[in-house]
PDB file of C-alpha atoms in Angstrom:
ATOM      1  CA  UNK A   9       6.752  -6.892  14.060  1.00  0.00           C
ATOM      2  CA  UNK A  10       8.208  -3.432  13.943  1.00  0.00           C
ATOM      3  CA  UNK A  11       8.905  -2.085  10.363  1.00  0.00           C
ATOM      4  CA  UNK A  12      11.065   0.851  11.577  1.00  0.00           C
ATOM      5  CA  UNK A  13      13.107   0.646  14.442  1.00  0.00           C
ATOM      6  CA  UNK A  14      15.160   3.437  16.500  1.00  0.00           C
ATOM      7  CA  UNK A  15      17.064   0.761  19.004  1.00  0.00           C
ATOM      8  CA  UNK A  16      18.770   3.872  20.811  1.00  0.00           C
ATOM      9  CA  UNK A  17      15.756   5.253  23.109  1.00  0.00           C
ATOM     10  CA  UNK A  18      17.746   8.442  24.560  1.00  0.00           C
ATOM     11  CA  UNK A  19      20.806   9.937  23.607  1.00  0.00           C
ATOM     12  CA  UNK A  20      22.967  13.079  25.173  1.00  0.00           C
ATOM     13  CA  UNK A  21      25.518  15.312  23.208  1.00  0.00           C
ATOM     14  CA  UNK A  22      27.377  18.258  24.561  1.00  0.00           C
ATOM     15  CA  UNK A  23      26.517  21.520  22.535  1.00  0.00           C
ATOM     16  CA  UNK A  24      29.036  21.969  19.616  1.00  0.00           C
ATOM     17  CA  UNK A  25      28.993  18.362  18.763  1.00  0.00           C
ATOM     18  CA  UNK A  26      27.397  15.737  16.123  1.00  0.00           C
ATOM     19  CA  UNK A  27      24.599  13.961  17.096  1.00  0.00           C
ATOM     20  CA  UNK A  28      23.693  10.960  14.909  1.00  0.00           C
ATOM     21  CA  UNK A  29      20.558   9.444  15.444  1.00  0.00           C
ATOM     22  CA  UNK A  30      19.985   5.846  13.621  1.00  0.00           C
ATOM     23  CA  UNK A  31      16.858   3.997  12.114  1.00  0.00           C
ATOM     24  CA  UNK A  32      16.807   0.656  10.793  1.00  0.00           C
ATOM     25  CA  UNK A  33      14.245  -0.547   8.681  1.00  0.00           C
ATOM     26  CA  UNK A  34      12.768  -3.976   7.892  1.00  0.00           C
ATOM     27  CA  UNK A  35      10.345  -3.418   4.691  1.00  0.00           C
ATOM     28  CA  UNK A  36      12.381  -3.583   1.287  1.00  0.00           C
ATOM     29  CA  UNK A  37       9.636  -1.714  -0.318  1.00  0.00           C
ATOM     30  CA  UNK A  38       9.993   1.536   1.877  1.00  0.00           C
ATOM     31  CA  UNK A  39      11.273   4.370  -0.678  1.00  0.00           C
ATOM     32  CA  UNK A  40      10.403   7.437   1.052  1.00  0.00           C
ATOM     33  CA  UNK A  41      12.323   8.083   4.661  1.00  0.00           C
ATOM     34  CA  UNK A  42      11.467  11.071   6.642  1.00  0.00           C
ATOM     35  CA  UNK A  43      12.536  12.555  10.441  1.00  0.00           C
ATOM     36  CA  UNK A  44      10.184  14.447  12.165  1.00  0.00           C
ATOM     37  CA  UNK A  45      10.834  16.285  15.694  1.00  0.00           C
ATOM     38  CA  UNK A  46       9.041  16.162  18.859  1.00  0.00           C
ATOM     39  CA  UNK A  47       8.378  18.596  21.760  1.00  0.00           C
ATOM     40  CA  UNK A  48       6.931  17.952  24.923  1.00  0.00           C
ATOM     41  CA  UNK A  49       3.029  18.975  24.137  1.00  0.00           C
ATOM     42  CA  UNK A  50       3.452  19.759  20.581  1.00  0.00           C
ATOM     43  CA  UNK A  51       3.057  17.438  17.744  1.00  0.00           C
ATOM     44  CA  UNK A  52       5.605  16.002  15.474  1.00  0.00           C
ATOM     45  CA  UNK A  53       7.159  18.611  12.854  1.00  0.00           C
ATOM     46  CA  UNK A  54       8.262  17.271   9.870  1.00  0.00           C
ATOM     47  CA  UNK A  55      12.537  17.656   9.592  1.00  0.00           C
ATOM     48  CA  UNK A  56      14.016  16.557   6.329  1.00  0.00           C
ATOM     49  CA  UNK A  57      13.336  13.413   4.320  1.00  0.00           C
ATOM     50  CA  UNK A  58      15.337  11.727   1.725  1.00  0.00           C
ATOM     51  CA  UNK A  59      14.277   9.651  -1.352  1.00  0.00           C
ATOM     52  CA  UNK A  60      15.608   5.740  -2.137  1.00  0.00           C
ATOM     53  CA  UNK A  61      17.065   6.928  -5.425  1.00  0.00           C
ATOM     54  CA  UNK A  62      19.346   8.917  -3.193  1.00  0.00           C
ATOM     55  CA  UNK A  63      22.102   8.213  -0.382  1.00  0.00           C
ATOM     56  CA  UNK A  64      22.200  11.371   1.202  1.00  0.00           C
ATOM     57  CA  UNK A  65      20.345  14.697   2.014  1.00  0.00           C
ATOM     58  CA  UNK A  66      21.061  17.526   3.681  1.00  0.00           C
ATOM     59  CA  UNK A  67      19.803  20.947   4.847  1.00  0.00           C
ATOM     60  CA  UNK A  68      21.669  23.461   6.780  1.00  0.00           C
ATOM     61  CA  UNK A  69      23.299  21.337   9.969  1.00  0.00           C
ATOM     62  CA  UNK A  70      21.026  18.628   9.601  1.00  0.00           C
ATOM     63  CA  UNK A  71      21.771  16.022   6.649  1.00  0.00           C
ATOM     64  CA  UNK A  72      20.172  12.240   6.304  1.00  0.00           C
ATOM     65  CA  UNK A  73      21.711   9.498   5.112  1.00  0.00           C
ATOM     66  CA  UNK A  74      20.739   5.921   3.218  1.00  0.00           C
ATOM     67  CA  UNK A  75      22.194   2.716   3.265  1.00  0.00           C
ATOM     68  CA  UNK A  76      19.608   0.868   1.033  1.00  0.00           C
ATOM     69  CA  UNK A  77      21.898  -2.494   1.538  1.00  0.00           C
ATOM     70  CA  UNK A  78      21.867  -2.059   4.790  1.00  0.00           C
ATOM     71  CA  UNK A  79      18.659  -1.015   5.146  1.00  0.00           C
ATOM     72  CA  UNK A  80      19.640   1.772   7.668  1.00  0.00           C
ATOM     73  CA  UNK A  81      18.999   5.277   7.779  1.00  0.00           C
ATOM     74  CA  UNK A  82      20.802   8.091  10.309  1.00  0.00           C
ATOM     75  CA  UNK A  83      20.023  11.598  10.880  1.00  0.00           C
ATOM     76  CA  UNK A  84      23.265  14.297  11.577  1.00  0.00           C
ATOM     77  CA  UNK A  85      23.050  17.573  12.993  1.00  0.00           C
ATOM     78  CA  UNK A  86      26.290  19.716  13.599  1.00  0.00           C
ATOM     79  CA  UNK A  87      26.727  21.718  15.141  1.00  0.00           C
ATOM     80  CA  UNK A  88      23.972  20.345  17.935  1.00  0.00           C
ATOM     81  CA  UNK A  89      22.172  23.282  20.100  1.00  0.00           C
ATOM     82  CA  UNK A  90      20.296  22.466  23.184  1.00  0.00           C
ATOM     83  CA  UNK A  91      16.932  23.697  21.258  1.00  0.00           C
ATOM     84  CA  UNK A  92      17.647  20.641  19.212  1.00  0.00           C
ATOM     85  CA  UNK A  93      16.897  18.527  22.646  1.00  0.00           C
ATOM     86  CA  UNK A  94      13.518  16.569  21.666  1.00  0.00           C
ATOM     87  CA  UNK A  95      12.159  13.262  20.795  1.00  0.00           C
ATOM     88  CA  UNK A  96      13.298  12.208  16.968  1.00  0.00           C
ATOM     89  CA  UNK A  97      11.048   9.762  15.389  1.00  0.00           C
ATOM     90  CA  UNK A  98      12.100   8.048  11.864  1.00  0.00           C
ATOM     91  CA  UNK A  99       9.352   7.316   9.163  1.00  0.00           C
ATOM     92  CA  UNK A 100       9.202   5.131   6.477  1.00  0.00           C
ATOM     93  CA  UNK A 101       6.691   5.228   3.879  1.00  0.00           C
ATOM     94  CA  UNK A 102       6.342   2.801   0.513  1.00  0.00           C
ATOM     95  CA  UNK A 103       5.359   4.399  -2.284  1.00  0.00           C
ATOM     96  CA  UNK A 104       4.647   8.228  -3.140  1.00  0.00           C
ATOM     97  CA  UNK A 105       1.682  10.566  -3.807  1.00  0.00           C
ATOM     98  CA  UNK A 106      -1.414  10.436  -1.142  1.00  0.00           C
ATOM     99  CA  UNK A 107      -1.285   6.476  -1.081  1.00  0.00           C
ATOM    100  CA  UNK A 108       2.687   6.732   1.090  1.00  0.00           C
ATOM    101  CA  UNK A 109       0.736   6.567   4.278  1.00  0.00           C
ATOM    102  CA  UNK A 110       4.164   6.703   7.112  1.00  0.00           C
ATOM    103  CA  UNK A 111       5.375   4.257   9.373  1.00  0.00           C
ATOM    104  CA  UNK A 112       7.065   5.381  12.487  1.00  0.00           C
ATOM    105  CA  UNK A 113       9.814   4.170  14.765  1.00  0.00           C
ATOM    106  CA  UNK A 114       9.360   4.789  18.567  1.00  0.00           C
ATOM    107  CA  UNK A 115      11.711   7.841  18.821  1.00  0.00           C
ATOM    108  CA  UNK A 116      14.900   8.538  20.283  1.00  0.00           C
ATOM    109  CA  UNK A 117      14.961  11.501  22.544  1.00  0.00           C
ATOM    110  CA  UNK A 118      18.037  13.543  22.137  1.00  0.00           C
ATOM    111  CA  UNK A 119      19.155  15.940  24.750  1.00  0.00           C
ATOM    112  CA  UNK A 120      21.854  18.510  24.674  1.00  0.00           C
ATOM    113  CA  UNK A 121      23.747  19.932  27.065  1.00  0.00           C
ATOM    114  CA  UNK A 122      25.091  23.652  26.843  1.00  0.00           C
TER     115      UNK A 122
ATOM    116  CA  UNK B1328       0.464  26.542  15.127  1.00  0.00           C
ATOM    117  CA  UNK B1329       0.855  23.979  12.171  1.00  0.00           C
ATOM    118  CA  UNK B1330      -2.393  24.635  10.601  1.00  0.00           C
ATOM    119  CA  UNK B1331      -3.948  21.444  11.946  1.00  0.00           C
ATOM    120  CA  UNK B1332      -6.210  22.193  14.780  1.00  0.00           C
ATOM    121  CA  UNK B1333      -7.036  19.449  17.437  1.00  0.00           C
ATOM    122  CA  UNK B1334      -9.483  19.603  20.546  1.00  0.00           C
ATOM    123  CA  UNK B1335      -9.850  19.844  23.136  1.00  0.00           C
ATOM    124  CA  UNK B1336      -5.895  19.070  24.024  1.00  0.00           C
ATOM    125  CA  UNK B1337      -7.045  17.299  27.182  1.00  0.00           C
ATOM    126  CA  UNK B1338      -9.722  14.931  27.912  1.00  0.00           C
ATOM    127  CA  UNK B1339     -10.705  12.876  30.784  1.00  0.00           C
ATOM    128  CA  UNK B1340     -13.385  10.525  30.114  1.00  0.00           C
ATOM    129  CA  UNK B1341     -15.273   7.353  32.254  1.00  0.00           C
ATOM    130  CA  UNK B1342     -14.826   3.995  30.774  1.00  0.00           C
ATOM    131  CA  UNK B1343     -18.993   4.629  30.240  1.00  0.00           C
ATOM    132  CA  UNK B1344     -18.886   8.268  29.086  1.00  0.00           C
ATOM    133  CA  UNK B1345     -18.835   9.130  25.243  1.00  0.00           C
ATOM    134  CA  UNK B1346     -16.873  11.597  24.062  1.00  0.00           C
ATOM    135  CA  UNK B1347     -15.469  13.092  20.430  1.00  0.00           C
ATOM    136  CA  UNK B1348     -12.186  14.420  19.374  1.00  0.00           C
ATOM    137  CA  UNK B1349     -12.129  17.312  16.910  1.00  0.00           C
ATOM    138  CA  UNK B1350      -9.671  17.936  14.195  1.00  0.00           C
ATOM    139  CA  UNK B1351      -9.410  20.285  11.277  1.00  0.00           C
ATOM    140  CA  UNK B1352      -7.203  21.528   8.597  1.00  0.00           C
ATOM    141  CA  UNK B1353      -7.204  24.271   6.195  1.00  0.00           C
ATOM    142  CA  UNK B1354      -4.092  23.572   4.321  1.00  0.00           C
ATOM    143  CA  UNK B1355      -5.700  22.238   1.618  1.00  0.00           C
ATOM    144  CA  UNK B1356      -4.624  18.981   1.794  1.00  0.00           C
ATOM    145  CA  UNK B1357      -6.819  15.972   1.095  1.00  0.00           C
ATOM    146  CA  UNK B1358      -6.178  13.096   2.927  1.00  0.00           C
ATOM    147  CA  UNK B1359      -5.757  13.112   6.661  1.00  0.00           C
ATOM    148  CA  UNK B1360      -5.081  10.589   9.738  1.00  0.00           C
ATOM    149  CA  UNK B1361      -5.619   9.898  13.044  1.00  0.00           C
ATOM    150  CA  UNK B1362      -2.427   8.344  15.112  1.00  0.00           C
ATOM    151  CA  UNK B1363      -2.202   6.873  18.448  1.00  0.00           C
ATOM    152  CA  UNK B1364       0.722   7.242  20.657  1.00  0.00           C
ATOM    153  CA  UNK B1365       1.110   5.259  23.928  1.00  0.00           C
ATOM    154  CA  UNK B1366       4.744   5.537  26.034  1.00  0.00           C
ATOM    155  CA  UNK B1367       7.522   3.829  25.055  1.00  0.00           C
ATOM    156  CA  UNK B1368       5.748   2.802  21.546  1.00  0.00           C
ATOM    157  CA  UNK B1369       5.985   3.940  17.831  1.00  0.00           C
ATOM    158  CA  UNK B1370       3.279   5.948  16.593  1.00  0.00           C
ATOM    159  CA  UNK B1371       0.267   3.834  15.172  1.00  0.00           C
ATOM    160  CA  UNK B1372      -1.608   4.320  12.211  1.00  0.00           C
ATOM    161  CA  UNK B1373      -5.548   4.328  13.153  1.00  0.00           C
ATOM    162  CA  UNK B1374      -7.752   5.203  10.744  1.00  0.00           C
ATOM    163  CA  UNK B1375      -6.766   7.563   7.314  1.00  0.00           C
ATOM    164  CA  UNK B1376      -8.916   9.223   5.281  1.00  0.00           C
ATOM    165  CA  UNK B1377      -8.250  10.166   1.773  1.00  0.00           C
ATOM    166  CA  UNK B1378     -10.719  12.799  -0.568  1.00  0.00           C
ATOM    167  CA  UNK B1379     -13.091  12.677   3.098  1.00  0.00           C
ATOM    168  CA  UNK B1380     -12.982   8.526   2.552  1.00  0.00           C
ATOM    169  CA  UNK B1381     -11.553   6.001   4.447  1.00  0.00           C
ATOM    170  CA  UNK B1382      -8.598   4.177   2.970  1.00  0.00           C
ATOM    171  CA  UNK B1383      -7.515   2.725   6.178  1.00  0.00           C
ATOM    172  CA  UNK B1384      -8.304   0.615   8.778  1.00  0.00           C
ATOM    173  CA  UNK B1385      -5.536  -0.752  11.212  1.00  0.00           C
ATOM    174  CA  UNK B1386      -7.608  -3.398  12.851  1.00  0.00           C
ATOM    175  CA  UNK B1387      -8.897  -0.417  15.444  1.00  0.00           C
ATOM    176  CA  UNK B1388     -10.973  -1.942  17.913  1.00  0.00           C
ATOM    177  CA  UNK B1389     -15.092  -0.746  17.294  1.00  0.00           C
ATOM    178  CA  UNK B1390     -14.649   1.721  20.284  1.00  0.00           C
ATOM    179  CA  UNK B1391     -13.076   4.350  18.049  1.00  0.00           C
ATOM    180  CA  UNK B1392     -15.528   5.477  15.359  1.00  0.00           C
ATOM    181  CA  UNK B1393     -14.001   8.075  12.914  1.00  0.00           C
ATOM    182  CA  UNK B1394     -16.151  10.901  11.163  1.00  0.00           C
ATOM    183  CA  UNK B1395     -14.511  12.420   8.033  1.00  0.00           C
ATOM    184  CA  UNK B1396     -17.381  14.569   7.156  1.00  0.00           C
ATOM    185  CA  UNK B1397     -15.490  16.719   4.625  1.00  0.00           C
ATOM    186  CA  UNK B1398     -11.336  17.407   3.552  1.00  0.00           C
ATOM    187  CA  UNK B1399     -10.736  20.052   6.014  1.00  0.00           C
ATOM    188  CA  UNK B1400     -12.771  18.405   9.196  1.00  0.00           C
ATOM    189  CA  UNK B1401     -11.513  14.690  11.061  1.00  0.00           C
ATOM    190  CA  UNK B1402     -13.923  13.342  14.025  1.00  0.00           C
ATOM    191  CA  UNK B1403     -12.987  10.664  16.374  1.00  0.00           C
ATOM    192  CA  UNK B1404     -16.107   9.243  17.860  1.00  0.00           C
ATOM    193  CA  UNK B1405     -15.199   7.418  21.477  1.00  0.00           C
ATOM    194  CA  UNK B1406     -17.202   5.218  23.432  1.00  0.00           C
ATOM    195  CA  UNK B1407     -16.884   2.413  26.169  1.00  0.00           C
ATOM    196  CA  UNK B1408     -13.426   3.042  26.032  1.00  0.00           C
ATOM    197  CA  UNK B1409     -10.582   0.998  28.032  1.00  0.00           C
ATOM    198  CA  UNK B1410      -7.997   2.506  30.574  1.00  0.00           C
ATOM    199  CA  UNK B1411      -5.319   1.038  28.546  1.00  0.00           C
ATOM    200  CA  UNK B1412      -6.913   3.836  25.326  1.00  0.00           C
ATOM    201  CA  UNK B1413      -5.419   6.215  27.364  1.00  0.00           C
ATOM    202  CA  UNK B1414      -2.692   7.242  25.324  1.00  0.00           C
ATOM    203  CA  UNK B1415      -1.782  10.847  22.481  1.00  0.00           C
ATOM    204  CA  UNK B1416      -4.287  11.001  20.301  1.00  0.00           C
ATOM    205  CA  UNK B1417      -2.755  12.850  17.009  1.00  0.00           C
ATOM    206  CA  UNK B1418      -4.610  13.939  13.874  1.00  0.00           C
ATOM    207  CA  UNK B1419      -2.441  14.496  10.505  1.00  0.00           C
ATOM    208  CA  UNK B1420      -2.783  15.876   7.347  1.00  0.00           C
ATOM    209  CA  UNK B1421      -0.980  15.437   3.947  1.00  0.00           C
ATOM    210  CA  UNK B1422      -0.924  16.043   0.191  1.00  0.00           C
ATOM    211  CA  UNK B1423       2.154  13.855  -0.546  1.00  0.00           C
ATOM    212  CA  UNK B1424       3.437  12.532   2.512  1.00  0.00           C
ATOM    213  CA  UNK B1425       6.494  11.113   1.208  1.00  0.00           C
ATOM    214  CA  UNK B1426       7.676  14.210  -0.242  1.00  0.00           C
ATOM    215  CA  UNK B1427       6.150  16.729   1.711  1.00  0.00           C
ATOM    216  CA  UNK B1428       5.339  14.454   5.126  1.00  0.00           C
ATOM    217  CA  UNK B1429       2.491  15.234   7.856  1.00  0.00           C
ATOM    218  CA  UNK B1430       1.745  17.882   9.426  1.00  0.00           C
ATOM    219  CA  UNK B1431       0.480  17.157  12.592  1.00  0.00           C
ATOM    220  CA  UNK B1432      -1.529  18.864  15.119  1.00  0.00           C
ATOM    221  CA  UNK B1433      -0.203  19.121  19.066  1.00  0.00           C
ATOM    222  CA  UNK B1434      -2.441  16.037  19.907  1.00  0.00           C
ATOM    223  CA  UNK B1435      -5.341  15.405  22.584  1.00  0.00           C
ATOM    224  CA  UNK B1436      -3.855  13.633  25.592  1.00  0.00           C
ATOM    225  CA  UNK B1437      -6.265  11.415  26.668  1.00  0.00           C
ATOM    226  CA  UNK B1438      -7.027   9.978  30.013  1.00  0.00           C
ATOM    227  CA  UNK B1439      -9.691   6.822  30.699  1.00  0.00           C
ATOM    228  CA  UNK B1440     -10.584   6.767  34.153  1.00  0.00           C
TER     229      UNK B1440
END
């Protein structure tokens, strides 16, 4: 049974535009939520992450944002650029310190077009 | 480079051969992980290793044997493997993941043949 789920396995934006990429999340006791990015041949590369206490995070054009009740998480980026095309995985992890070992979604590969 | 090292980045291996994975980390961090990732699946949680012992096992078959001989250094010992191991293998390390996530290293695609 997946814990963290990205239902949306590609999705395309035109340059210039939002992209919102979504994560929903089974696990009540997930308080730590984290995006990472994904190259072809690279590993993943840690984004932004946001805490449960809060409902929303943001740095430069990308900002997270928590729906505890809802258990659902989305990423925003705006103003997209194509160097933002690349897989996006959502991670979940329940509890802090060393012992928040992460639980990933399958990704959602975003690709945008100048 | 993310300061976690993996090698080789490519492997092709006989179901008979055995073979190792290498990875290592001078970031200073003290626990670190190995993850697989097969197409069109989430990344899984294999083994993690926390102060160079293991804190995790995610029902990996016997096949993979992990080696965490110190904090900076991550083995992954392979052996009879299956065509269907063929798959990303990606190494991790962390201080506090929640706060500060992984930092991963580019991975060792492996083929079984």
């Amino acid at each position: 049974d997946q814990q963290v789920k990205q239902n949306s396995p590609s999705l395309s934006v035109q340059e210039g535009r939002i992209s919102i990429l979504n994560c929903d999340y089974t696990n009540s006791m997930f308080d730590y939520f984290l995006w990472y990015k994904k190259y072809p041949a690279e590993g993943p590369t840690f984004l932004i992450s946001i805490s449960s206490i809060k409902d929303k995070n943001e740095d430069g054009r990308f900002t997270v944002f928590l729906n505890k009740s809802a258990k659902h998480l989305s990423l925003h980026i705006v103003p997209s650029q194509p160097g933002d095309s690349a897989v996006y995985f959502c991670a979940a992890s329940a509890g802090g310190g060393s012992q928040g070992n992460l639980i990933f979604g399958k990704g959602t590969k975003l690709s945008v077009k100048p | 480079e993310t300061g976690v090292t993996q090698t080789p980045r490519h492997l092709v291996m006989g179901m008979t051969n055995k073979k190792s994975l290498k990875c290592e980390q001078h970031l200073g961090h003290n626990a670190m992980y190995w993850y697989k990732q097969s197409a069109k699946k989430p990344l899984e949680l294999m083994f993690v290793y926390n102060f160079k012992e293991q804190t995790e096992n995610n029902s990996v078959p016997s096949r993979f044997s992990p080696e965490c001989p110190n904090s900076s250094h991550l083995f992954l010992h392979l052996h009879t493997l299956q065509p269907e191991d063929s798959a990303l293998y990606l190494c991790a390390s962390s201080s506090d993941p929640a706060n500060y996530g992984y930092t991963f290293g580019s991975g060792t695609r492996l083929t079984v043949v």
